[in-house]
Each structure stands twice: as structure tokens, then as C-alpha cells.
Amino acid sequence: MGDPSPSKLSTAEAVDALRSQGNSAHQAGDLTTAHDLFTQALALAPTSARLYANRCGVRQRLGQWDGALEDAERACVLDEGWSLAHVRKVTVLTGAGRHDEAVAVAPAAQARVANDTAVEAVLARAETALAEHRAVTADVVDFAVNKTIGAAAVSDGDYTGAQRNYLKTIEAMEAMAARLDKDKAAPIQ
């Protein structure tokens, strides 16, 4: 993929060529090239919500959550009514594990793009992820508390109490495993 020569193309043509090459690179899985091409296009067209959303998608796939969020937010500001920008923002927050924030901003996104099923689907995924995150967090707390109490019971010579709490620790581990990998979790023997 050759870079378009700015001397031979108008700015709009150069931006379109860079965007097209970026999309091709993204689809081919060449994320570094796609990122670079979208960044070059943004240098020429810094008010393009579409380019920010495209680079956001690349940054998501690269796990660059902070940069992806910056791009999604910029796209939302540049084109408030464009559903993809808002979907990207909620998706980035969910992917970054910031489920509370994703659920908090999703209704605002829905309000801006009424009756958009894509936003509704992303909101549902964010809400599900938040509920799962909260459940796993509760399991982690149960595990840590029972492990600590079990260790204290051993130190005090209360082996029956230690056994009881260590069994609760195992139950908490099984619950975590079941939540984290529903298809592969098996009870601990």
C-alpha cells in the first residue's frame, strides 16, 4: 500500500485514500498499519468523527483502551447523533472492564440515537458484563474472607473452624470458575 502523495491529491482525496487503506489494513488484521494510516488521515482531517471511530476500533483490537476511549469520545463530540460513535464508547468502556461507566453512558447514547438496536444491544451487553463483574467480585471477597478466617483458625488451633472456612473458600473458588468460564468450569475435587 503506497502512501498517497499530497502533491498529487487534494486534501479530501488524500484523506479518503488513507481512510480506505486504513480500512483495508484493519480488515486484513494489520492493526499497526491501520492505526498509522488513520492517524495520518486525522492529521489532514482532525474534525472527522468517522476517522476517530475507525481509529478507535483499531485501538480496541490493540487493547489500547485509553486511546480508544479518547477517540470514541472525540467522535461523539464531533457527531453527537451518530450511533456508531456512541456504540464505540460503550463498547470501549465494557472492553476496558469499566462496566459501571459503560452502563452509565449507554442510556445517554440511546437518547441521542433513539430506537437504534445497535446501541440497545451494546447496552444489554454492558449491563450483563456489569452484573457478571459484580458477581465475580462478590465471589472474590467471599474467597478472601474465608481464607483469612481459615488461616486465623489454624493459628488458633481451631482445626474444625479452619476446615469449615477452607471448604467455603473452595466453594467461592468454584463459583468464580463457573462465572469466569461457564463452559469449562468443573467442581474442584
PDB file of C-alpha atoms in Angstrom:
ATOM      1  CA  MET A   1       0.000   0.000   0.000  1.00  0.00           C
ATOM      2  CA  GLY A   2       1.634   3.203  -1.117  1.00  0.00           C
ATOM      3  CA  ASP A   3       1.045   6.477   0.644  1.00  0.00           C
ATOM      4  CA  PRO A   4      -0.878   8.936  -1.470  1.00  0.00           C
ATOM      5  CA  SER A   5       1.312  11.831  -2.465  1.00  0.00           C
ATOM      6  CA  PRO A   6      -0.116  15.072  -1.033  1.00  0.00           C
ATOM      7  CA  SER A   7       1.267  16.985  -4.024  1.00  0.00           C
ATOM      8  CA  LYS A   8      -0.833  14.914  -6.443  1.00  0.00           C
ATOM      9  CA  LEU A   9      -4.069  14.636  -4.452  1.00  0.00           C
ATOM     10  CA  SER A  10      -6.389  17.160  -2.892  1.00  0.00           C
ATOM     11  CA  THR A  11      -6.692  17.006   0.882  1.00  0.00           C
ATOM     12  CA  ALA A  12     -10.089  15.317   0.618  1.00  0.00           C
ATOM     13  CA  GLU A  13      -8.704  12.751  -1.824  1.00  0.00           C
ATOM     14  CA  ALA A  14      -5.687  12.087   0.396  1.00  0.00           C
ATOM     15  CA  VAL A  15      -7.934  11.631   3.439  1.00  0.00           C
ATOM     16  CA  ASP A  16     -10.210   9.281   1.513  1.00  0.00           C
ATOM     17  CA  ALA A  17      -7.230   7.261   0.236  1.00  0.00           C
ATOM     18  CA  LEU A  18      -5.714   6.999   3.731  1.00  0.00           C
ATOM     19  CA  ARG A  19      -9.096   6.013   5.221  1.00  0.00           C
ATOM     20  CA  SER A  20      -9.638   3.377   2.551  1.00  0.00           C
ATOM     21  CA  GLN A  21      -6.126   1.963   3.047  1.00  0.00           C
ATOM     22  CA  GLY A  22      -6.655   2.039   6.820  1.00  0.00           C
ATOM     23  CA  ASN A  23      -9.908   0.114   6.479  1.00  0.00           C
ATOM     24  CA  SER A  24      -8.192  -2.463   4.248  1.00  0.00           C
ATOM     25  CA  ALA A  25      -5.324  -2.856   6.701  1.00  0.00           C
ATOM     26  CA  HIS A  26      -7.773  -3.186   9.600  1.00  0.00           C
ATOM     27  CA  GLN A  27      -9.779  -5.854   7.785  1.00  0.00           C
ATOM     28  CA  ALA A  28      -6.536  -7.692   6.948  1.00  0.00           C
ATOM     29  CA  GLY A  29      -5.552  -7.643  10.623  1.00  0.00           C
ATOM     30  CA  ASP A  30      -2.599  -5.283  10.090  1.00  0.00           C
ATOM     31  CA  LEU A  31      -3.565  -3.152  13.044  1.00  0.00           C
ATOM     32  CA  THR A  32      -0.345  -1.149  13.336  1.00  0.00           C
ATOM     33  CA  THR A  33      -0.573  -0.048   9.719  1.00  0.00           C
ATOM     34  CA  ALA A  34      -4.274   0.705  10.072  1.00  0.00           C
ATOM     35  CA  HIS A  35      -3.580   2.811  13.172  1.00  0.00           C
ATOM     36  CA  ASP A  36      -0.830   4.729  11.382  1.00  0.00           C
ATOM     37  CA  LEU A  37      -2.990   5.365   8.307  1.00  0.00           C
ATOM     38  CA  PHE A  38      -5.952   6.607  10.347  1.00  0.00           C
ATOM     39  CA  THR A  39      -3.601   8.830  12.356  1.00  0.00           C
ATOM     40  CA  GLN A  40      -2.196  10.298   9.124  1.00  0.00           C
ATOM     41  CA  ALA A  41      -5.726  10.902   7.846  1.00  0.00           C
ATOM     42  CA  LEU A  42      -6.672  12.604  11.111  1.00  0.00           C
ATOM     43  CA  ALA A  43      -3.712  14.955  10.739  1.00  0.00           C
ATOM     44  CA  LEU A  44      -5.347  16.112   7.499  1.00  0.00           C
ATOM     45  CA  ALA A  45      -8.965  15.970   8.723  1.00  0.00           C
ATOM     46  CA  PRO A  46      -8.976  16.488  12.517  1.00  0.00           C
ATOM     47  CA  THR A  47     -12.746  17.026  12.649  1.00  0.00           C
ATOM     48  CA  SER A  48     -13.726  13.687  11.092  1.00  0.00           C
ATOM     49  CA  ALA A  49     -15.842  11.673  13.529  1.00  0.00           C
ATOM     50  CA  ARG A  50     -15.634   8.745  11.116  1.00  0.00           C
ATOM     51  CA  LEU A  51     -11.827   8.662  11.251  1.00  0.00           C
ATOM     52  CA  TYR A  52     -11.818   8.852  15.054  1.00  0.00           C
ATOM     53  CA  ALA A  53     -14.320   5.985  15.191  1.00  0.00           C
ATOM     54  CA  ASN A  54     -12.197   3.957  12.773  1.00  0.00           C
ATOM     55  CA  ARG A  55      -9.022   4.504  14.778  1.00  0.00           C
ATOM     56  CA  CYS A  56     -10.992   3.743  17.946  1.00  0.00           C
ATOM     57  CA  GLY A  57     -11.885   0.334  16.513  1.00  0.00           C
ATOM     58  CA  VAL A  58      -8.232  -0.377  15.788  1.00  0.00           C
ATOM     59  CA  ARG A  59      -7.178   0.756  19.248  1.00  0.00           C
ATOM     60  CA  GLN A  60      -9.835  -1.512  20.764  1.00  0.00           C
ATOM     61  CA  ARG A  61      -8.399  -4.512  18.941  1.00  0.00           C
ATOM     62  CA  LEU A  62      -4.899  -3.495  20.088  1.00  0.00           C
ATOM     63  CA  GLY A  63      -6.127  -3.265  23.704  1.00  0.00           C
ATOM     64  CA  GLN A  64      -5.234   0.440  23.843  1.00  0.00           C
ATOM     65  CA  TRP A  65      -8.257   1.276  25.961  1.00  0.00           C
ATOM     66  CA  ASP A  66      -7.326   4.840  26.961  1.00  0.00           C
ATOM     67  CA  GLY A  67      -6.596   5.869  23.387  1.00  0.00           C
ATOM     68  CA  ALA A  68      -9.695   4.075  22.128  1.00  0.00           C
ATOM     69  CA  LEU A  69     -11.820   5.912  24.676  1.00  0.00           C
ATOM     70  CA  GLU A  70     -10.302   9.269  23.701  1.00  0.00           C
ATOM     71  CA  ASP A  71     -11.130   8.562  20.060  1.00  0.00           C
ATOM     72  CA  ALA A  72     -14.666   7.406  20.859  1.00  0.00           C
ATOM     73  CA  GLU A  73     -15.320  10.485  22.975  1.00  0.00           C
ATOM     74  CA  ARG A  74     -13.938  12.753  20.255  1.00  0.00           C
ATOM     75  CA  ALA A  75     -16.172  11.075  17.661  1.00  0.00           C
ATOM     76  CA  CYS A  76     -19.180  11.563  19.963  1.00  0.00           C
ATOM     77  CA  VAL A  77     -18.423  15.275  20.318  1.00  0.00           C
ATOM     78  CA  LEU A  78     -17.885  15.752  16.594  1.00  0.00           C
ATOM     79  CA  ASP A  79     -21.109  13.974  15.600  1.00  0.00           C
ATOM     80  CA  GLU A  80     -23.494  13.664  18.554  1.00  0.00           C
ATOM     81  CA  GLY A  81     -26.203  11.941  16.553  1.00  0.00           C
ATOM     82  CA  TRP A  82     -24.024   9.239  15.011  1.00  0.00           C
ATOM     83  CA  SER A  83     -24.863   5.964  16.684  1.00  0.00           C
ATOM     84  CA  LEU A  84     -21.565   4.234  15.872  1.00  0.00           C
ATOM     85  CA  ALA A  85     -19.589   6.795  17.894  1.00  0.00           C
ATOM     86  CA  HIS A  86     -21.749   6.142  20.943  1.00  0.00           C
ATOM     87  CA  VAL A  87     -21.707   2.387  20.435  1.00  0.00           C
ATOM     88  CA  ARG A  88     -17.910   2.516  20.257  1.00  0.00           C
ATOM     89  CA  LYS A  89     -17.735   4.452  23.534  1.00  0.00           C
ATOM     90  CA  VAL A  90     -19.896   1.946  25.391  1.00  0.00           C
ATOM     91  CA  THR A  91     -18.021  -0.968  23.806  1.00  0.00           C
ATOM     92  CA  VAL A  92     -14.633   0.502  24.745  1.00  0.00           C
ATOM     93  CA  LEU A  93     -15.699   1.036  28.347  1.00  0.00           C
ATOM     94  CA  THR A  94     -17.050  -2.503  28.524  1.00  0.00           C
ATOM     95  CA  GLY A  95     -13.909  -3.960  26.949  1.00  0.00           C
ATOM     96  CA  ALA A  96     -11.741  -1.999  29.376  1.00  0.00           C
ATOM     97  CA  GLY A  97     -13.646  -3.539  32.285  1.00  0.00           C
ATOM     98  CA  ARG A  98     -15.207  -0.187  33.186  1.00  0.00           C
ATOM     99  CA  HIS A  99     -18.696  -1.673  33.314  1.00  0.00           C
ATOM    100  CA  ASP A 100     -20.233   0.901  35.669  1.00  0.00           C
ATOM    101  CA  GLU A 101     -19.228   3.693  33.298  1.00  0.00           C
ATOM    102  CA  ALA A 102     -20.440   1.773  30.249  1.00  0.00           C
ATOM    103  CA  VAL A 103     -23.855   1.255  31.809  1.00  0.00           C
ATOM    104  CA  ALA A 104     -23.940   4.908  32.907  1.00  0.00           C
ATOM    105  CA  VAL A 105     -23.227   6.339  29.426  1.00  0.00           C
ATOM    106  CA  ALA A 106     -25.275   3.859  27.404  1.00  0.00           C
ATOM    107  CA  PRO A 107     -28.672   5.457  28.173  1.00  0.00           C
ATOM    108  CA  ALA A 108     -27.341   8.850  27.065  1.00  0.00           C
ATOM    109  CA  ALA A 109     -26.206   7.197  23.850  1.00  0.00           C
ATOM    110  CA  GLN A 110     -29.640   5.645  23.439  1.00  0.00           C
ATOM    111  CA  ALA A 111     -31.321   9.013  23.917  1.00  0.00           C
ATOM    112  CA  ARG A 112     -29.198  10.573  21.159  1.00  0.00           C
ATOM    113  CA  VAL A 113     -29.931   7.806  18.716  1.00  0.00           C
ATOM    114  CA  ALA A 114     -33.497   6.807  19.502  1.00  0.00           C
ATOM    115  CA  ASN A 115     -34.615   3.316  18.521  1.00  0.00           C
ATOM    116  CA  ASP A 116     -31.149   2.188  17.499  1.00  0.00           C
ATOM    117  CA  THR A 117     -30.926  -1.560  18.033  1.00  0.00           C
ATOM    118  CA  ALA A 118     -27.109  -1.495  17.933  1.00  0.00           C
ATOM    119  CA  VAL A 119     -27.000   0.832  20.941  1.00  0.00           C
ATOM    120  CA  GLU A 120     -29.627  -1.263  22.723  1.00  0.00           C
ATOM    121  CA  ALA A 121     -27.594  -4.429  22.113  1.00  0.00           C
ATOM    122  CA  VAL A 122     -24.404  -2.809  23.398  1.00  0.00           C
ATOM    123  CA  LEU A 123     -26.256  -1.538  26.481  1.00  0.00           C
ATOM    124  CA  ALA A 124     -27.560  -5.045  27.157  1.00  0.00           C
ATOM    125  CA  ARG A 125     -24.028  -6.491  26.851  1.00  0.00           C
ATOM    126  CA  ALA A 126     -22.659  -3.778  29.148  1.00  0.00           C
ATOM    127  CA  GLU A 127     -25.347  -4.463  31.747  1.00  0.00           C
ATOM    128  CA  THR A 128     -24.659  -8.212  31.568  1.00  0.00           C
ATOM    129  CA  ALA A 129     -20.912  -7.620  31.906  1.00  0.00           C
ATOM    130  CA  LEU A 130     -21.506  -5.349  34.901  1.00  0.00           C
ATOM    131  CA  ALA A 131     -23.688  -7.950  36.618  1.00  0.00           C
ATOM    132  CA  GLU A 132     -21.094 -10.668  35.977  1.00  0.00           C
ATOM    133  CA  HIS A 133     -18.306  -8.402  37.216  1.00  0.00           C
ATOM    134  CA  ARG A 134     -20.213  -7.689  40.431  1.00  0.00           C
ATOM    135  CA  ALA A 135     -20.915 -11.383  40.976  1.00  0.00           C
ATOM    136  CA  VAL A 136     -17.256 -12.329  40.479  1.00  0.00           C
ATOM    137  CA  THR A 137     -16.208  -9.520  42.813  1.00  0.00           C
ATOM    138  CA  ALA A 138     -18.527 -10.890  45.485  1.00  0.00           C
ATOM    139  CA  ASP A 139     -17.032 -14.373  44.975  1.00  0.00           C
ATOM    140  CA  VAL A 140     -13.503 -12.952  45.315  1.00  0.00           C
ATOM    141  CA  VAL A 141     -14.460 -11.240  48.570  1.00  0.00           C
ATOM    142  CA  ASP A 142     -16.011 -14.472  49.905  1.00  0.00           C
ATOM    143  CA  PHE A 143     -12.860 -16.361  48.952  1.00  0.00           C
ATOM    144  CA  ALA A 144     -10.522 -13.847  50.609  1.00  0.00           C
ATOM    145  CA  VAL A 145     -12.570 -13.542  53.795  1.00  0.00           C
ATOM    146  CA  ASN A 146     -12.950 -17.288  54.288  1.00  0.00           C
ATOM    147  CA  LYS A 147      -9.284 -17.927  53.524  1.00  0.00           C
ATOM    148  CA  THR A 148      -8.234 -15.315  56.075  1.00  0.00           C
ATOM    149  CA  ILE A 149     -10.625 -16.662  58.706  1.00  0.00           C
ATOM    150  CA  GLY A 150      -9.442 -20.224  57.982  1.00  0.00           C
ATOM    151  CA  ALA A 151      -5.797 -19.209  58.405  1.00  0.00           C
ATOM    152  CA  ALA A 152      -6.608 -17.455  61.683  1.00  0.00           C
ATOM    153  CA  ALA A 153      -8.441 -20.568  62.887  1.00  0.00           C
ATOM    154  CA  VAL A 154      -5.366 -22.711  62.120  1.00  0.00           C
ATOM    155  CA  SER A 155      -3.185 -20.254  64.057  1.00  0.00           C
ATOM    156  CA  ASP A 156      -5.594 -20.522  66.988  1.00  0.00           C
ATOM    157  CA  GLY A 157      -5.629 -24.334  66.828  1.00  0.00           C
ATOM    158  CA  ASP A 158      -9.312 -24.402  65.765  1.00  0.00           C
ATOM    159  CA  TYR A 159      -8.965 -27.021  63.041  1.00  0.00           C
ATOM    160  CA  THR A 160     -12.724 -27.640  62.730  1.00  0.00           C
ATOM    161  CA  GLY A 161     -13.288 -23.910  62.153  1.00  0.00           C
ATOM    162  CA  ALA A 162     -10.387 -23.852  59.702  1.00  0.00           C
ATOM    163  CA  GLN A 163     -11.844 -26.771  57.770  1.00  0.00           C
ATOM    164  CA  ARG A 164     -15.267 -25.114  57.620  1.00  0.00           C
ATOM    165  CA  ASN A 165     -13.793 -21.864  56.278  1.00  0.00           C
ATOM    166  CA  TYR A 166     -11.472 -23.587  53.830  1.00  0.00           C
ATOM    167  CA  LEU A 167     -14.461 -25.514  52.439  1.00  0.00           C
ATOM    168  CA  LYS A 168     -16.231 -22.157  51.978  1.00  0.00           C
ATOM    169  CA  THR A 169     -13.088 -20.913  50.238  1.00  0.00           C
ATOM    170  CA  ILE A 170     -13.268 -23.834  47.803  1.00  0.00           C
ATOM    171  CA  GLU A 171     -16.966 -23.116  47.183  1.00  0.00           C
ATOM    172  CA  ALA A 172     -16.104 -19.491  46.406  1.00  0.00           C
ATOM    173  CA  MET A 173     -13.356 -20.651  44.002  1.00  0.00           C
ATOM    174  CA  GLU A 174     -15.820 -22.956  42.250  1.00  0.00           C
ATOM    175  CA  ALA A 175     -18.324 -20.111  41.945  1.00  0.00           C
ATOM    176  CA  MET A 176     -15.633 -17.849  40.457  1.00  0.00           C
ATOM    177  CA  ALA A 177     -14.571 -20.526  37.999  1.00  0.00           C
ATOM    178  CA  ALA A 178     -18.163 -21.148  36.954  1.00  0.00           C
ATOM    179  CA  ARG A 179     -18.754 -17.450  36.357  1.00  0.00           C
ATOM    180  CA  LEU A 180     -15.492 -16.843  34.528  1.00  0.00           C
ATOM    181  CA  ASP A 181     -15.633 -19.852  32.254  1.00  0.00           C
ATOM    182  CA  LYS A 182     -19.186 -21.196  32.166  1.00  0.00           C
ATOM    183  CA  ASP A 183     -18.424 -23.808  29.522  1.00  0.00           C
ATOM    184  CA  LYS A 184     -15.278 -25.277  31.055  1.00  0.00           C
ATOM    185  CA  ALA A 185     -15.729 -24.917  34.815  1.00  0.00           C
ATOM    186  CA  ALA A 186     -15.874 -28.127  36.805  1.00  0.00           C
ATOM    187  CA  PRO A 187     -16.232 -28.600  40.546  1.00  0.00           C
ATOM    188  CA  ILE A 188     -12.942 -28.824  42.397  1.00  0.00           C
ATOM    189  CA  GLN A 189     -12.410 -32.385  43.640  1.00  0.00           C
TER     190      GLN A 189
END
